[in-house]
mmCIF file of C-alpha atoms and ligand atoms in Angstrom:
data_model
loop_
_atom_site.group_PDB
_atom_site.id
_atom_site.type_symbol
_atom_site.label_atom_id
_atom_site.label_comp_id
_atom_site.label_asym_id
_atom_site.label_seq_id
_atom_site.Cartn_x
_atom_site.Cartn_y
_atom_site.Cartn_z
ATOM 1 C CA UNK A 519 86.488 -32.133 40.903
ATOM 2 C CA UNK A 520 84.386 -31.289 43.705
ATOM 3 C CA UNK A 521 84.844 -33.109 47.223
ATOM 4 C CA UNK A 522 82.500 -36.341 47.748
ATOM 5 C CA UNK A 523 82.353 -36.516 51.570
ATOM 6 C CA UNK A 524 80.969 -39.435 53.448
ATOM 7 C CA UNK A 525 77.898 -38.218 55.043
ATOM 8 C CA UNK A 526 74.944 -40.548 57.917
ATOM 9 C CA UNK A 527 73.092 -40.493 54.812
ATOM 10 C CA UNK A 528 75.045 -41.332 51.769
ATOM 11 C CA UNK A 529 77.046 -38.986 50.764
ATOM 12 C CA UNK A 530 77.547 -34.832 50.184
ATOM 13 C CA UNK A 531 78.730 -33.068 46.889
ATOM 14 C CA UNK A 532 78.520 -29.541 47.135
ATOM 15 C CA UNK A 533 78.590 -27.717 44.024
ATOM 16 C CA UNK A 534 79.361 -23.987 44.693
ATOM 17 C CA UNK A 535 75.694 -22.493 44.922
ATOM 18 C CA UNK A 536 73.755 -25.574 45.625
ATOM 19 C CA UNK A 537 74.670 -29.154 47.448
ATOM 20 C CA UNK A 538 73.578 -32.895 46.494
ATOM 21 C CA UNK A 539 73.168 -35.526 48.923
ATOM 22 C CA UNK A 540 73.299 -38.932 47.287
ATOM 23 C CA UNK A 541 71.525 -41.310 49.851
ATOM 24 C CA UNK A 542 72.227 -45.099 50.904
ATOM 25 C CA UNK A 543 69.407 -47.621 51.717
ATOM 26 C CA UNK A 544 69.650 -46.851 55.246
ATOM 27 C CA UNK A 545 71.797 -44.454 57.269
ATOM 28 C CA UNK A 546 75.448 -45.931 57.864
ATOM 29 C CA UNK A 547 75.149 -45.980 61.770
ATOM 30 C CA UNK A 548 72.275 -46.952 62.910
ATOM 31 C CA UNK A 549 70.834 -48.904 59.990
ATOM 32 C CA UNK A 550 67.498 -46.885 60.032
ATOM 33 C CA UNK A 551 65.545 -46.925 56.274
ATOM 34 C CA UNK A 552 65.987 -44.407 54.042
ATOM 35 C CA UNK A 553 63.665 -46.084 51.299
ATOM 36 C CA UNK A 554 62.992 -43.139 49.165
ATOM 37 C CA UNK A 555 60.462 -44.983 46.895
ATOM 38 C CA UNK A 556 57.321 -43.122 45.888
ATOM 39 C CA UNK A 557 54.923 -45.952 47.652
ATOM 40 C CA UNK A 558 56.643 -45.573 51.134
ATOM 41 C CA UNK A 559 54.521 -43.525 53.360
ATOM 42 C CA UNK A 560 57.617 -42.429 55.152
ATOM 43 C CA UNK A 561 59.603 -41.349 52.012
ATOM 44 C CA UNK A 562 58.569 -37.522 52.976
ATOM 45 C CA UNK A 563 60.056 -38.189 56.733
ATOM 46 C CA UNK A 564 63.101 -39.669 55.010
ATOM 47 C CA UNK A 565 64.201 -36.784 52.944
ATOM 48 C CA UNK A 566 63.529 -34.625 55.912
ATOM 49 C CA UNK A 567 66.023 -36.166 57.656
ATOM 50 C CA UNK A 568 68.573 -35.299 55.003
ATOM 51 C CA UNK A 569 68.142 -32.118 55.172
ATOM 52 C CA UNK A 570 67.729 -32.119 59.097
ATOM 53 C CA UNK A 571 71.099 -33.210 59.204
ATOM 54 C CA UNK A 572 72.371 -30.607 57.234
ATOM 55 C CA UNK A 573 70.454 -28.056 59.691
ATOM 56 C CA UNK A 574 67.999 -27.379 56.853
ATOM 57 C CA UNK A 575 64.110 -27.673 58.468
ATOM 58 C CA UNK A 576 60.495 -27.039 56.988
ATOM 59 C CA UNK A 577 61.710 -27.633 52.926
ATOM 60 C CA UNK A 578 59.341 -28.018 50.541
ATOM 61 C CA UNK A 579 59.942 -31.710 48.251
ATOM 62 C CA UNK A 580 60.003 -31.430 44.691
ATOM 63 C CA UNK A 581 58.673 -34.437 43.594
ATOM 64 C CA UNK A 582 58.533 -37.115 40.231
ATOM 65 C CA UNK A 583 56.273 -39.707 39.151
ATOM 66 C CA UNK A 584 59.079 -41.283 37.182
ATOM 67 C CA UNK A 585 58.346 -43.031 34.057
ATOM 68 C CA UNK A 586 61.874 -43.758 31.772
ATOM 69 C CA UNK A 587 60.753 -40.578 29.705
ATOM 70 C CA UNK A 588 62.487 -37.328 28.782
ATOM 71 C CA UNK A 589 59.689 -34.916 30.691
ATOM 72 C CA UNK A 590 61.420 -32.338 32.728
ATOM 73 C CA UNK A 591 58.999 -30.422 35.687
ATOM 74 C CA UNK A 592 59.585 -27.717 37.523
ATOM 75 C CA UNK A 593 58.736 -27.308 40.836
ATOM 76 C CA UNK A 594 55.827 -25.012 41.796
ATOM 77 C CA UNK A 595 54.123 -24.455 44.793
ATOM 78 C CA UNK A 596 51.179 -26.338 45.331
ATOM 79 C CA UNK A 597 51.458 -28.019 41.442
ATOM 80 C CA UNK A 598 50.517 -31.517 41.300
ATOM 81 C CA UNK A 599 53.178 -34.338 41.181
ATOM 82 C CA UNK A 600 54.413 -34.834 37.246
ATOM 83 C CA UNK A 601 55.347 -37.809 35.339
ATOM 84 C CA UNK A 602 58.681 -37.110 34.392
ATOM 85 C CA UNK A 603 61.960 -37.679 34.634
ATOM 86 C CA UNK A 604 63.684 -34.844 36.118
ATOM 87 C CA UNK A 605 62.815 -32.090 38.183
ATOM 88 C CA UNK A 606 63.625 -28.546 38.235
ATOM 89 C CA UNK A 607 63.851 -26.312 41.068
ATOM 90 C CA UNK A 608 65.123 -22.620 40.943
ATOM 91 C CA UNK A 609 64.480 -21.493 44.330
ATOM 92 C CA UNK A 610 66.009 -21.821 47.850
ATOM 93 C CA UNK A 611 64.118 -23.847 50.587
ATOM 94 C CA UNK A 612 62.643 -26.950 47.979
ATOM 95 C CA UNK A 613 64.657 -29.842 47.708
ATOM 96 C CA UNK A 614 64.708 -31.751 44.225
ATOM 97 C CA UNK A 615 64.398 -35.327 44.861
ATOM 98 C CA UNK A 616 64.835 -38.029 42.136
ATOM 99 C CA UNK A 617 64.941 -41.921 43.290
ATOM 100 C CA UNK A 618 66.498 -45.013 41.954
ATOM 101 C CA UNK A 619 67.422 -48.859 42.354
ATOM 102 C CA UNK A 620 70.119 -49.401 39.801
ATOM 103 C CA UNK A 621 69.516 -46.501 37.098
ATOM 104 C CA UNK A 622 71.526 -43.249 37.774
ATOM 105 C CA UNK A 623 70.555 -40.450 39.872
ATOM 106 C CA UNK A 624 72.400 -37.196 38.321
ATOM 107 C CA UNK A 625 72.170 -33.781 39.651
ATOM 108 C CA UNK A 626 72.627 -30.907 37.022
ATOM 109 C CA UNK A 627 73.602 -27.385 38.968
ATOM 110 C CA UNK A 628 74.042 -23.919 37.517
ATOM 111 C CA UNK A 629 73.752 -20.755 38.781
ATOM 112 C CA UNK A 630 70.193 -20.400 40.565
ATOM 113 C CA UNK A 631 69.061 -23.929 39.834
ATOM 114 C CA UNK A 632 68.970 -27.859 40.101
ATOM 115 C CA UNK A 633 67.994 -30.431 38.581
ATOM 116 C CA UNK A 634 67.417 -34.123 39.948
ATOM 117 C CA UNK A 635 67.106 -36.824 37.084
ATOM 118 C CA UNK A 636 66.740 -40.406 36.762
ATOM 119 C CA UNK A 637 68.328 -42.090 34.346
ATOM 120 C CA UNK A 638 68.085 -45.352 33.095
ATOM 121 C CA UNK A 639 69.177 -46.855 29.904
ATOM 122 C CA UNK A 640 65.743 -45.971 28.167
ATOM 123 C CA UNK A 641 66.145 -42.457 29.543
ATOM 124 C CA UNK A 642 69.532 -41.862 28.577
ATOM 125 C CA UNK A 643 68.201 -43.540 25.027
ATOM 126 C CA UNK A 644 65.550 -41.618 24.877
ATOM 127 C CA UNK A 645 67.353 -38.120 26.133
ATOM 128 C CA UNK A 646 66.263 -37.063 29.440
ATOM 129 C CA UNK A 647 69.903 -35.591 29.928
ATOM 130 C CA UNK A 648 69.597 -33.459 26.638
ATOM 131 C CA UNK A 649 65.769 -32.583 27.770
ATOM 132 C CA UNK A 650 67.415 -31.572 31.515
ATOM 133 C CA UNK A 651 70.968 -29.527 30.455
ATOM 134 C CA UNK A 652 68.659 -27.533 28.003
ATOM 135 C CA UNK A 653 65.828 -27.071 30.456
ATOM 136 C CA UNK A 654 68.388 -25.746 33.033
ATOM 137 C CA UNK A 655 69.902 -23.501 30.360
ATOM 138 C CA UNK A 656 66.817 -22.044 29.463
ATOM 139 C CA UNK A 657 65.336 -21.195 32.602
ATOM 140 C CA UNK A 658 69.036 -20.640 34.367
ATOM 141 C CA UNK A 659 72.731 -19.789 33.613
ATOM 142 C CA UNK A 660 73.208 -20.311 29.887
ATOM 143 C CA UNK A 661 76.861 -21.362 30.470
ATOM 144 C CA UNK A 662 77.833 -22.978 33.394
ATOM 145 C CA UNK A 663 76.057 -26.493 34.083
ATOM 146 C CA UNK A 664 78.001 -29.248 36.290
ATOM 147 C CA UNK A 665 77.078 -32.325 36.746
ATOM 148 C CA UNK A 666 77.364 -34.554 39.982
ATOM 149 C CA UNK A 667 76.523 -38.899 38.977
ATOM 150 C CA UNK A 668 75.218 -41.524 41.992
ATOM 151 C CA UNK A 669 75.358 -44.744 42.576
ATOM 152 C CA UNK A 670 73.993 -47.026 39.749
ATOM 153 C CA UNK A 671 74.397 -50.570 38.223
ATOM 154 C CA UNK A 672 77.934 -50.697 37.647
ATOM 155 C CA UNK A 673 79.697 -51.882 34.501
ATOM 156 C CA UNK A 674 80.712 -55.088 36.559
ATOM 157 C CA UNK A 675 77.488 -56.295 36.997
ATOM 158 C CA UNK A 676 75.089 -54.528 34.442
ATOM 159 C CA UNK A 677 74.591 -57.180 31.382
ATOM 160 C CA UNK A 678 72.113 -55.737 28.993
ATOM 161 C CA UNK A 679 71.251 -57.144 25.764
ATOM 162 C CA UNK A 680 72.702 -56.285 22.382
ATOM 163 C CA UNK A 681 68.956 -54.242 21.421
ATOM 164 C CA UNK A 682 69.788 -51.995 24.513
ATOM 165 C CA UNK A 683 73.376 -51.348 24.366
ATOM 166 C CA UNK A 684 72.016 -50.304 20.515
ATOM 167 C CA UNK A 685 69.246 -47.888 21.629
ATOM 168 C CA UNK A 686 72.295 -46.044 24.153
ATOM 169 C CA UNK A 687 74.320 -46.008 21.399
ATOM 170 C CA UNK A 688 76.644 -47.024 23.690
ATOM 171 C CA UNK A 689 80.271 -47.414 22.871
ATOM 172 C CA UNK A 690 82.673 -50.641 23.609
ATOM 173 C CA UNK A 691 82.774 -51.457 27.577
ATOM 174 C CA UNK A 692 85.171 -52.944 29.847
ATOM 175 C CA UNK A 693 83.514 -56.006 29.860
ATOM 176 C CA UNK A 694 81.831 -57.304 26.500
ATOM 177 C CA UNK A 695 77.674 -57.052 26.671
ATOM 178 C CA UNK A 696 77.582 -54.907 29.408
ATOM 179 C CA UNK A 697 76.065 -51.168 30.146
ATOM 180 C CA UNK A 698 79.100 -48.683 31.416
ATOM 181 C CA UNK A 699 75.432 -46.163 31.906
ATOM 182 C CA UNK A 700 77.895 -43.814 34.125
ATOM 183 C CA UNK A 701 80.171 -43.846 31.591
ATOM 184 C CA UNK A 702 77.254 -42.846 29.009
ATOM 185 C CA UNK A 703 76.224 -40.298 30.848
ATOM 186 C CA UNK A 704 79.018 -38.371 31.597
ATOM 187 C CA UNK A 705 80.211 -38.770 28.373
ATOM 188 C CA UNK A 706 77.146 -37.129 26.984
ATOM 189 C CA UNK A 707 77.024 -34.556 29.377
ATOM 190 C CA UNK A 708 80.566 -33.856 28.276
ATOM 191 C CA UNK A 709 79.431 -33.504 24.556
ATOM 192 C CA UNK A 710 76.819 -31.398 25.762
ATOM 193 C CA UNK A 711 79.415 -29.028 26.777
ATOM 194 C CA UNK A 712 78.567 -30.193 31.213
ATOM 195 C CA UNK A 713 81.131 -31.146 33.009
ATOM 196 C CA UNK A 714 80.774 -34.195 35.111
ATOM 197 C CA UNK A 715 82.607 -32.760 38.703
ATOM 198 C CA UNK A 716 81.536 -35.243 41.168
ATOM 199 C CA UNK A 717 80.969 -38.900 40.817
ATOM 200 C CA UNK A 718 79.812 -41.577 43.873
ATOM 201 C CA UNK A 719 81.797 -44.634 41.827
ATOM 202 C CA UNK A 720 79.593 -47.438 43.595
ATOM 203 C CA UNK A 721 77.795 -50.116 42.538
ATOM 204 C CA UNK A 722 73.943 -50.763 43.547
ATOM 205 C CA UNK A 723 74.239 -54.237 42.392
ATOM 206 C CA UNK A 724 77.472 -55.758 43.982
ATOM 207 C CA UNK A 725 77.941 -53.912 46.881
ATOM 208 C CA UNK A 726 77.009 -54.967 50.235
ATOM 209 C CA UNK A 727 73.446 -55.976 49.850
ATOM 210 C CA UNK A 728 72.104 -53.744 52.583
ATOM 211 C CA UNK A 729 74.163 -50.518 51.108
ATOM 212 C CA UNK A 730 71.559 -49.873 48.093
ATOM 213 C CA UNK A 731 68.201 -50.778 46.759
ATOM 214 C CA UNK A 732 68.888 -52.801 43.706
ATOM 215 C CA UNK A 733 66.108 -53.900 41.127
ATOM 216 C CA UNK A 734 68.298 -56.711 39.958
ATOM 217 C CA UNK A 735 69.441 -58.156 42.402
ATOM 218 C CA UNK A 736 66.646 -58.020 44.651
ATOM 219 C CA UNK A 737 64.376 -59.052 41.659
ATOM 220 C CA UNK A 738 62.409 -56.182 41.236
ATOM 221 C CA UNK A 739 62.808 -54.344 44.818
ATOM 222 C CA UNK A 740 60.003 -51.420 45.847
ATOM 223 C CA UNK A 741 63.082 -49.769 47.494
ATOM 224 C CA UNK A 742 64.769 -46.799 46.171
ATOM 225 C CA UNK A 743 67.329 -44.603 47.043
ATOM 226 C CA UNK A 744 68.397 -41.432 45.323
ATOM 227 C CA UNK A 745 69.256 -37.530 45.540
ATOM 228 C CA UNK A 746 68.227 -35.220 47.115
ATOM 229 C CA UNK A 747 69.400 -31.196 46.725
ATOM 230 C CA UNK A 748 69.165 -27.843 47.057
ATOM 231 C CA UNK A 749 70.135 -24.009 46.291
ATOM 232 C CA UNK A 750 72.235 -23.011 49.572
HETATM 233 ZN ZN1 ZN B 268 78.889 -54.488 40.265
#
């Protein structure tokens, strides 16, 4: 397993040739925002940050317009902003930047590549994992894809009904009517033949309410945060 290290930002995976940040609501010191939502004209001055403090300056943001689909972009330069639900980049100095408030950020890394998902239950339904691991194959290393999982709604507090846990195809949980989705996912990475080597085992909903953005219990939030990463 790679090394999850506690980070001003969240926290750092790094994953041989490329490293994930996965980032908290605000930085753990001084308490500043670190709302990576879409809508927040700072979002841009957020992720620079990141980076800054990993002495990385002047990056390029690959960006989503996400949508609970299965599109995967990849980054080019001056390209306009996708809807989709994982980005792509295969080149140093871009960061790929996916965003959430209780689904699952996941970064995929292979050899020259990344790729930043979000994943929530009608994602991982509809197979935006599948869509990502073979876009990364295809345009990357064929063999060796990891996989590093964020926080997300935990399987303490994430009661779905029966019609979703259905359309995950999700096996029996810990607790009875409730979505393990980092479970899911990292058991169909495994099937797809990823390993899962880093996970941030947090949850967005029961944790300390100013630790993570969380959709549910903030009753439909703007806040996000997410991951953010990059080919060293
Ligand atoms: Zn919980």
């Amino acid at each position: 397993m790679a090394e999850v290290i506690e980070i001003e930002a969240g926290w750092r995976v790094d994953l041989g040739g490329s490293t994930a940040v996965f980032t908290l609501a605000q930085t753990r010191s001084e308490g500043q925002s670190l709302d990576l939502a879409m809508t927040n004209p700072q979002r841009d001055g957020h992720i620079a940050q990141v980076l800054k403090e990993h002495g990385l300056e002047g990056f390029g943001i690959a960006a989503i317009n996400q949508v609970h689909g299965t599109a995967v972009s990849e980054w080019r330069e001056s390209a306009e902003v996708m809807d989709a639900d994982a980005v792509l980049v295969a080149q140093t100095g871009v960061a790929a930047v996916a965003v959430a408030a209780d689904c699952l950020p996941v970064i995929l890394a292979s050899e020259g590549g990344v790729v930043a998902v979000h994943v929530g239950w009608r994602g991982l339904a509809a197979g935006v994992l599948e869509c990502a691991v073979e876009a990364i194959r295809h345009r990357c290393d064929e063999s060796a894809v990891v996989a590093a999982l964020g926080p997300c709604a935990g399987v303490c507090c994430y009661e779905v009904s029966a019609e979703v846990l259905s359309a995950c195809g999700a096996a029996a949980s810990s607790v009875s009517g409730h979505l393990d989705l980092r479970g899911e996912a990292s058991a169909r990475l495994k099937s797809l033949g990823v390993r899962t080597v880093a996970v941030v085992d947090q949850c967005t909903i029961c944790s300390d309410a100013d630790r993570f953005f969380s959709y549910r219990r903030q009753h439909g939030t703007l806040g996000r945060q997410g991951v953010v990463a990059w080919l060293n």
